Each structure stands twice: as C-alpha cells, then as structure tokens.
Amino acid sequence: MSRIYLETVINADIHCVFDLARDIDLHQNSTSKTHEKAIAGRTSGLIEENETVTWRAKHLGVYQTLTTKIISMDKPIQFTDEMQKGAFKSLHHQHIFKTVNGKTVMTDIFEFESPLGCIGKFFNKFFLKNYLTNFLLERNKMIKTVAESNSVIDMKKQFS
C-alpha cells in the first residue's frame, strides 16, 4: 500500500477550512484539469457522513469513475472517505484539521493500492504516487486560496 502525507497551513478558521475541504463544488473546480465531475450521490454542496459521491474524471488519458463514501466525520476535526467502487484495489483518505497559533493545519493521509500485484506496486512507486501527490497539492492550493481570500461567500461565483 502506498501512502501520501501532506500538511497545509491555512490562515483561516478551522470551521471554514473543514467545510471547504468537503465542498463538492470547490472540489470540481480544483480538479478542472482532469474534468472531474460529480455524477451520482451527493453532487453539490457539503458532503456529510455516510453520503457517497461518484466522480467521473479523465486521468492518464482515460475517463474513469470512482465512488467514495464518507465513513466517519467529527466536525471540524476530521472526516474520512473510502473508495466503494473504482479502479483502485483500495483507497482511504483521512482529512484531519487542527488549530495551531490561530491558523488551521489541514493534514491529508491518503493511502491507496493499485490492482495488478507487482506491476501495480511498481506503477504506484514510480508514477502514481507522484501523480496523486500533485493532484492533492493542487486541490489544497485552491482550498487555501479560497479560505484566505475572505470571500468564501462568493466562492461559487468566483469559480463558476
């Protein structure tokens, strides 16, 4: 299993950052390069515990679908999503939030495993882990930008 660990320091309130991290509309805007679109389950707004979302996106030149479910949530401290159906053998993503010196530290712990045994492990190590790290960094950059802009209310207008 491969693991990605990221910390992003955001100069904004923990409640704001927590909500932005689970906002379906912001996620779609932050992943515009892969044409990611919520097509089933929760397709807009803030996803909640026990809800699912099915994403359709173009990764590595191929359109794929991935269904995830929010398996736990403790507002505004953490939420965890887990793949229910998709191309991975497994996918588990913890989102953890804490306030440090008046700022929010947003931590991603993203664990995944590709199918195809040894070939999948090789692909994870030499390509997929870097690809997914960059994908998450881009998403986190948008969350940080919106949270620090003091215009969260206008977020949907800004990214529509």
PDB file of C-alpha atoms in Angstrom:
ATOM      1  CA  MET A   1       0.000   0.000   0.000  1.00  0.00           C
ATOM      2  CA  SER A   2       1.245   3.492  -0.868  1.00  0.00           C
ATOM      3  CA  ARG A   3       0.828   6.432   1.478  1.00  0.00           C
ATOM      4  CA  ILE A   4       0.841  10.177   0.873  1.00  0.00           C
ATOM      5  CA  TYR A   5       1.126  12.521   3.863  1.00  0.00           C
ATOM      6  CA  LEU A   6       0.593  16.255   3.327  1.00  0.00           C
ATOM      7  CA  GLU A   7       0.234  19.194   5.700  1.00  0.00           C
ATOM      8  CA  THR A   8      -1.128  22.524   4.527  1.00  0.00           C
ATOM      9  CA  VAL A   9      -1.103  25.572   6.819  1.00  0.00           C
ATOM     10  CA  ILE A  10      -4.029  27.881   6.124  1.00  0.00           C
ATOM     11  CA  ASN A  11      -4.574  31.306   7.655  1.00  0.00           C
ATOM     12  CA  ALA A  12      -8.301  30.779   8.235  1.00  0.00           C
ATOM     13  CA  ASP A  13     -10.770  29.452  10.782  1.00  0.00           C
ATOM     14  CA  ILE A  14     -10.886  25.652  11.189  1.00  0.00           C
ATOM     15  CA  HIS A  15     -14.662  25.538  10.501  1.00  0.00           C
ATOM     16  CA  CYS A  16     -14.205  27.359   7.208  1.00  0.00           C
ATOM     17  CA  VAL A  17     -11.351  25.099   6.081  1.00  0.00           C
ATOM     18  CA  PHE A  18     -13.235  21.961   7.149  1.00  0.00           C
ATOM     19  CA  ASP A  19     -16.276  22.965   5.080  1.00  0.00           C
ATOM     20  CA  LEU A  20     -14.195  23.914   2.046  1.00  0.00           C
ATOM     21  CA  ALA A  21     -12.450  20.528   2.156  1.00  0.00           C
ATOM     22  CA  ARG A  22     -15.782  18.708   1.897  1.00  0.00           C
ATOM     23  CA  ASP A  23     -17.392  21.062  -0.629  1.00  0.00           C
ATOM     24  CA  ILE A  24     -18.240  19.142  -3.807  1.00  0.00           C
ATOM     25  CA  ASP A  25     -18.415  22.303  -5.941  1.00  0.00           C
ATOM     26  CA  LEU A  26     -14.977  23.523  -4.848  1.00  0.00           C
ATOM     27  CA  HIS A  27     -13.544  20.050  -5.439  1.00  0.00           C
ATOM     28  CA  GLN A  28     -14.852  20.071  -9.012  1.00  0.00           C
ATOM     29  CA  ASN A  29     -13.304  23.492  -9.605  1.00  0.00           C
ATOM     30  CA  SER A  30      -9.962  22.455  -8.137  1.00  0.00           C
ATOM     31  CA  THR A  31      -9.829  19.410 -10.422  1.00  0.00           C
ATOM     32  CA  SER A  32     -10.793  21.126 -13.661  1.00  0.00           C
ATOM     33  CA  LYS A  33      -7.614  19.833 -15.348  1.00  0.00           C
ATOM     34  CA  THR A  34      -8.993  16.291 -15.099  1.00  0.00           C
ATOM     35  CA  HIS A  35     -12.566  17.360 -15.953  1.00  0.00           C
ATOM     36  CA  GLU A  36     -13.727  15.866 -12.650  1.00  0.00           C
ATOM     37  CA  LYS A  37     -17.489  15.916 -12.245  1.00  0.00           C
ATOM     38  CA  ALA A  38     -19.772  14.597  -9.501  1.00  0.00           C
ATOM     39  CA  ILE A  39     -22.296  12.423 -11.332  1.00  0.00           C
ATOM     40  CA  ALA A  40     -24.146  10.491  -8.602  1.00  0.00           C
ATOM     41  CA  GLY A  41     -24.806  10.547  -4.875  1.00  0.00           C
ATOM     42  CA  ARG A  42     -24.057  13.971  -3.412  1.00  0.00           C
ATOM     43  CA  THR A  43     -23.317  16.122  -6.477  1.00  0.00           C
ATOM     44  CA  SER A  44     -23.085  19.591  -4.903  1.00  0.00           C
ATOM     45  CA  GLY A  45     -22.768  21.310  -1.561  1.00  0.00           C
ATOM     46  CA  LEU A  46     -21.190  19.871   1.570  1.00  0.00           C
ATOM     47  CA  ILE A  47     -20.864  16.102   1.785  1.00  0.00           C
ATOM     48  CA  GLU A  48     -21.862  14.563   5.107  1.00  0.00           C
ATOM     49  CA  GLU A  49     -21.120  11.346   6.983  1.00  0.00           C
ATOM     50  CA  ASN A  50     -22.472   8.184   5.299  1.00  0.00           C
ATOM     51  CA  GLU A  51     -23.035  10.008   1.993  1.00  0.00           C
ATOM     52  CA  THR A  52     -21.426   8.880  -1.243  1.00  0.00           C
ATOM     53  CA  VAL A  53     -20.272  10.724  -4.321  1.00  0.00           C
ATOM     54  CA  THR A  54     -19.416   9.218  -7.675  1.00  0.00           C
ATOM     55  CA  TRP A  55     -16.797  11.123  -9.641  1.00  0.00           C
ATOM     56  CA  ARG A  56     -16.110  10.916 -13.360  1.00  0.00           C
ATOM     57  CA  ALA A  57     -12.719  12.237 -14.423  1.00  0.00           C
ATOM     58  CA  LYS A  58     -10.075  11.891 -17.083  1.00  0.00           C
ATOM     59  CA  HIS A  59      -6.855  10.526 -15.595  1.00  0.00           C
ATOM     60  CA  LEU A  60      -3.926   9.365 -17.690  1.00  0.00           C
ATOM     61  CA  GLY A  61      -5.973   9.930 -20.855  1.00  0.00           C
ATOM     62  CA  VAL A  62      -8.848   7.649 -19.825  1.00  0.00           C
ATOM     63  CA  TYR A  63     -12.232   8.553 -18.340  1.00  0.00           C
ATOM     64  CA  GLN A  64     -12.807   6.692 -15.079  1.00  0.00           C
ATOM     65  CA  THR A  65     -15.444   6.619 -12.364  1.00  0.00           C
ATOM     66  CA  LEU A  66     -14.785   6.403  -8.640  1.00  0.00           C
ATOM     67  CA  THR A  67     -17.368   6.174  -5.863  1.00  0.00           C
ATOM     68  CA  THR A  68     -16.326   7.199  -2.362  1.00  0.00           C
ATOM     69  CA  LYS A  69     -18.216   7.225   0.918  1.00  0.00           C
ATOM     70  CA  ILE A  70     -17.652   9.397   3.971  1.00  0.00           C
ATOM     71  CA  ILE A  71     -17.172   6.659   6.558  1.00  0.00           C
ATOM     72  CA  SER A  72     -16.507   8.921   9.566  1.00  0.00           C
ATOM     73  CA  MET A  73     -16.824  12.602  10.449  1.00  0.00           C
ATOM     74  CA  ASP A  74     -16.141  14.627  13.577  1.00  0.00           C
ATOM     75  CA  LYS A  75     -16.805  18.283  12.735  1.00  0.00           C
ATOM     76  CA  PRO A  76     -14.471  20.223  12.418  1.00  0.00           C
ATOM     77  CA  ILE A  77     -11.689  17.822  13.417  1.00  0.00           C
ATOM     78  CA  GLN A  78     -11.719  15.107  10.758  1.00  0.00           C
ATOM     79  CA  PHE A  79     -13.512  13.200   8.061  1.00  0.00           C
ATOM     80  CA  THR A  80     -12.506  10.075   6.202  1.00  0.00           C
ATOM     81  CA  ASP A  81     -13.565   8.873   2.800  1.00  0.00           C
ATOM     82  CA  GLU A  82     -13.091   5.423   1.368  1.00  0.00           C
ATOM     83  CA  MET A  83     -13.480   4.045  -2.133  1.00  0.00           C
ATOM     84  CA  GLN A  84     -16.577   1.917  -2.628  1.00  0.00           C
ATOM     85  CA  LYS A  85     -16.071   1.275  -6.332  1.00  0.00           C
ATOM     86  CA  GLY A  86     -13.354   2.268  -8.790  1.00  0.00           C
ATOM     87  CA  ALA A  87     -10.051   1.474 -10.442  1.00  0.00           C
ATOM     88  CA  PHE A  88      -8.021   1.116  -7.239  1.00  0.00           C
ATOM     89  CA  LYS A  89      -7.741  -2.071  -5.236  1.00  0.00           C
ATOM     90  CA  SER A  90      -8.258   0.198  -2.191  1.00  0.00           C
ATOM     91  CA  LEU A  91      -8.319   3.912  -1.377  1.00  0.00           C
ATOM     92  CA  HIS A  92      -8.615   5.503   2.076  1.00  0.00           C
ATOM     93  CA  HIS A  93      -8.290   9.277   2.629  1.00  0.00           C
ATOM     94  CA  GLN A  94      -8.188  10.884   6.078  1.00  0.00           C
ATOM     95  CA  HIS A  95      -8.669  14.653   6.310  1.00  0.00           C
ATOM     96  CA  ILE A  96      -7.516  15.993   9.693  1.00  0.00           C
ATOM     97  CA  PHE A  97      -7.793  19.598  10.912  1.00  0.00           C
ATOM     98  CA  LYS A  98      -6.314  21.355  13.927  1.00  0.00           C
ATOM     99  CA  THR A  99      -5.815  24.923  15.040  1.00  0.00           C
ATOM    100  CA  VAL A 100      -2.197  25.929  15.674  1.00  0.00           C
ATOM    101  CA  ASN A 101      -1.280  29.531  16.546  1.00  0.00           C
ATOM    102  CA  GLY A 102      -4.549  30.854  15.111  1.00  0.00           C
ATOM    103  CA  LYS A 103      -4.136  29.027  11.800  1.00  0.00           C
ATOM    104  CA  THR A 104      -5.568  25.754  10.554  1.00  0.00           C
ATOM    105  CA  VAL A 105      -3.282  22.853   9.773  1.00  0.00           C
ATOM    106  CA  MET A 106      -5.009  20.598   7.252  1.00  0.00           C
ATOM    107  CA  THR A 107      -3.477  17.119   7.046  1.00  0.00           C
ATOM    108  CA  ASP A 108      -4.142  14.584   4.309  1.00  0.00           C
ATOM    109  CA  ILE A 109      -3.296  10.937   4.840  1.00  0.00           C
ATOM    110  CA  PHE A 110      -4.033   9.283   1.513  1.00  0.00           C
ATOM    111  CA  GLU A 111      -3.490   5.535   1.272  1.00  0.00           C
ATOM    112  CA  PHE A 112      -4.077   3.597  -1.909  1.00  0.00           C
ATOM    113  CA  GLU A 113      -3.294   0.343  -3.600  1.00  0.00           C
ATOM    114  CA  SER A 114      -3.450  -0.405  -7.295  1.00  0.00           C
ATOM    115  CA  PRO A 115      -4.605  -3.714  -8.709  1.00  0.00           C
ATOM    116  CA  LEU A 116      -2.281  -5.969 -10.734  1.00  0.00           C
ATOM    117  CA  GLY A 117       0.052  -7.181  -7.965  1.00  0.00           C
ATOM    118  CA  CYS A 118       3.748  -6.489  -8.627  1.00  0.00           C
ATOM    119  CA  ILE A 119       3.015  -4.409 -11.731  1.00  0.00           C
ATOM    120  CA  GLY A 120       0.638  -2.232  -9.691  1.00  0.00           C
ATOM    121  CA  LYS A 121       3.236  -1.784  -6.917  1.00  0.00           C
ATOM    122  CA  PHE A 122       5.844  -0.741  -9.481  1.00  0.00           C
ATOM    123  CA  PHE A 123       3.369   1.705 -11.085  1.00  0.00           C
ATOM    124  CA  ASN A 124       2.491   3.146  -7.644  1.00  0.00           C
ATOM    125  CA  LYS A 125       6.114   3.688  -6.660  1.00  0.00           C
ATOM    126  CA  PHE A 126       7.415   5.168  -9.903  1.00  0.00           C
ATOM    127  CA  PHE A 127       4.442   7.117 -11.204  1.00  0.00           C
ATOM    128  CA  LEU A 128       1.078   7.079  -9.455  1.00  0.00           C
ATOM    129  CA  LYS A 129       2.221   8.311  -6.034  1.00  0.00           C
ATOM    130  CA  ASN A 130       3.776  11.432  -7.579  1.00  0.00           C
ATOM    131  CA  TYR A 131       0.741  11.976  -9.839  1.00  0.00           C
ATOM    132  CA  LEU A 132      -1.682  11.746  -6.888  1.00  0.00           C
ATOM    133  CA  THR A 133       0.518  13.938  -4.673  1.00  0.00           C
ATOM    134  CA  ASN A 134       0.396  16.689  -7.296  1.00  0.00           C
ATOM    135  CA  PHE A 135      -3.367  16.196  -7.656  1.00  0.00           C
ATOM    136  CA  LEU A 136      -3.847  16.673  -3.887  1.00  0.00           C
ATOM    137  CA  LEU A 137      -1.458  19.647  -3.749  1.00  0.00           C
ATOM    138  CA  GLU A 138      -3.461  21.402  -6.470  1.00  0.00           C
ATOM    139  CA  ARG A 139      -6.692  20.776  -4.576  1.00  0.00           C
ATOM    140  CA  ASN A 140      -5.166  22.006  -1.300  1.00  0.00           C
ATOM    141  CA  LYS A 141      -3.833  25.112  -3.019  1.00  0.00           C
ATOM    142  CA  MET A 142      -7.368  26.069  -4.043  1.00  0.00           C
ATOM    143  CA  ILE A 143      -8.761  25.401  -0.556  1.00  0.00           C
ATOM    144  CA  LYS A 144      -6.014  27.622   0.897  1.00  0.00           C
ATOM    145  CA  THR A 145      -6.596  30.379  -1.668  1.00  0.00           C
ATOM    146  CA  VAL A 146     -10.343  30.476  -1.121  1.00  0.00           C
ATOM    147  CA  ALA A 147     -10.114  30.212   2.683  1.00  0.00           C
ATOM    148  CA  GLU A 148      -7.544  33.008   2.904  1.00  0.00           C
ATOM    149  CA  SER A 149      -9.324  35.270   0.430  1.00  0.00           C
ATOM    150  CA  ASN A 150     -12.020  36.285   2.940  1.00  0.00           C
ATOM    151  CA  SER A 151     -14.565  35.805   0.167  1.00  0.00           C
ATOM    152  CA  VAL A 152     -15.811  32.334   0.933  1.00  0.00           C
ATOM    153  CA  ILE A 153     -19.376  33.546   0.405  1.00  0.00           C
ATOM    154  CA  ASP A 154     -18.517  34.465  -3.191  1.00  0.00           C
ATOM    155  CA  MET A 155     -16.632  31.209  -3.782  1.00  0.00           C
ATOM    156  CA  LYS A 156     -19.186  29.693  -6.170  1.00  0.00           C
ATOM    157  CA  LYS A 157     -19.374  32.918  -8.194  1.00  0.00           C
ATOM    158  CA  GLN A 158     -15.562  33.123  -8.367  1.00  0.00           C
ATOM    159  CA  PHE A 159     -15.109  29.570  -9.648  1.00  0.00           C
ATOM    160  CA  SER A 160     -18.246  29.204 -11.781  1.00  0.00           C
TER     161      SER A 160
END
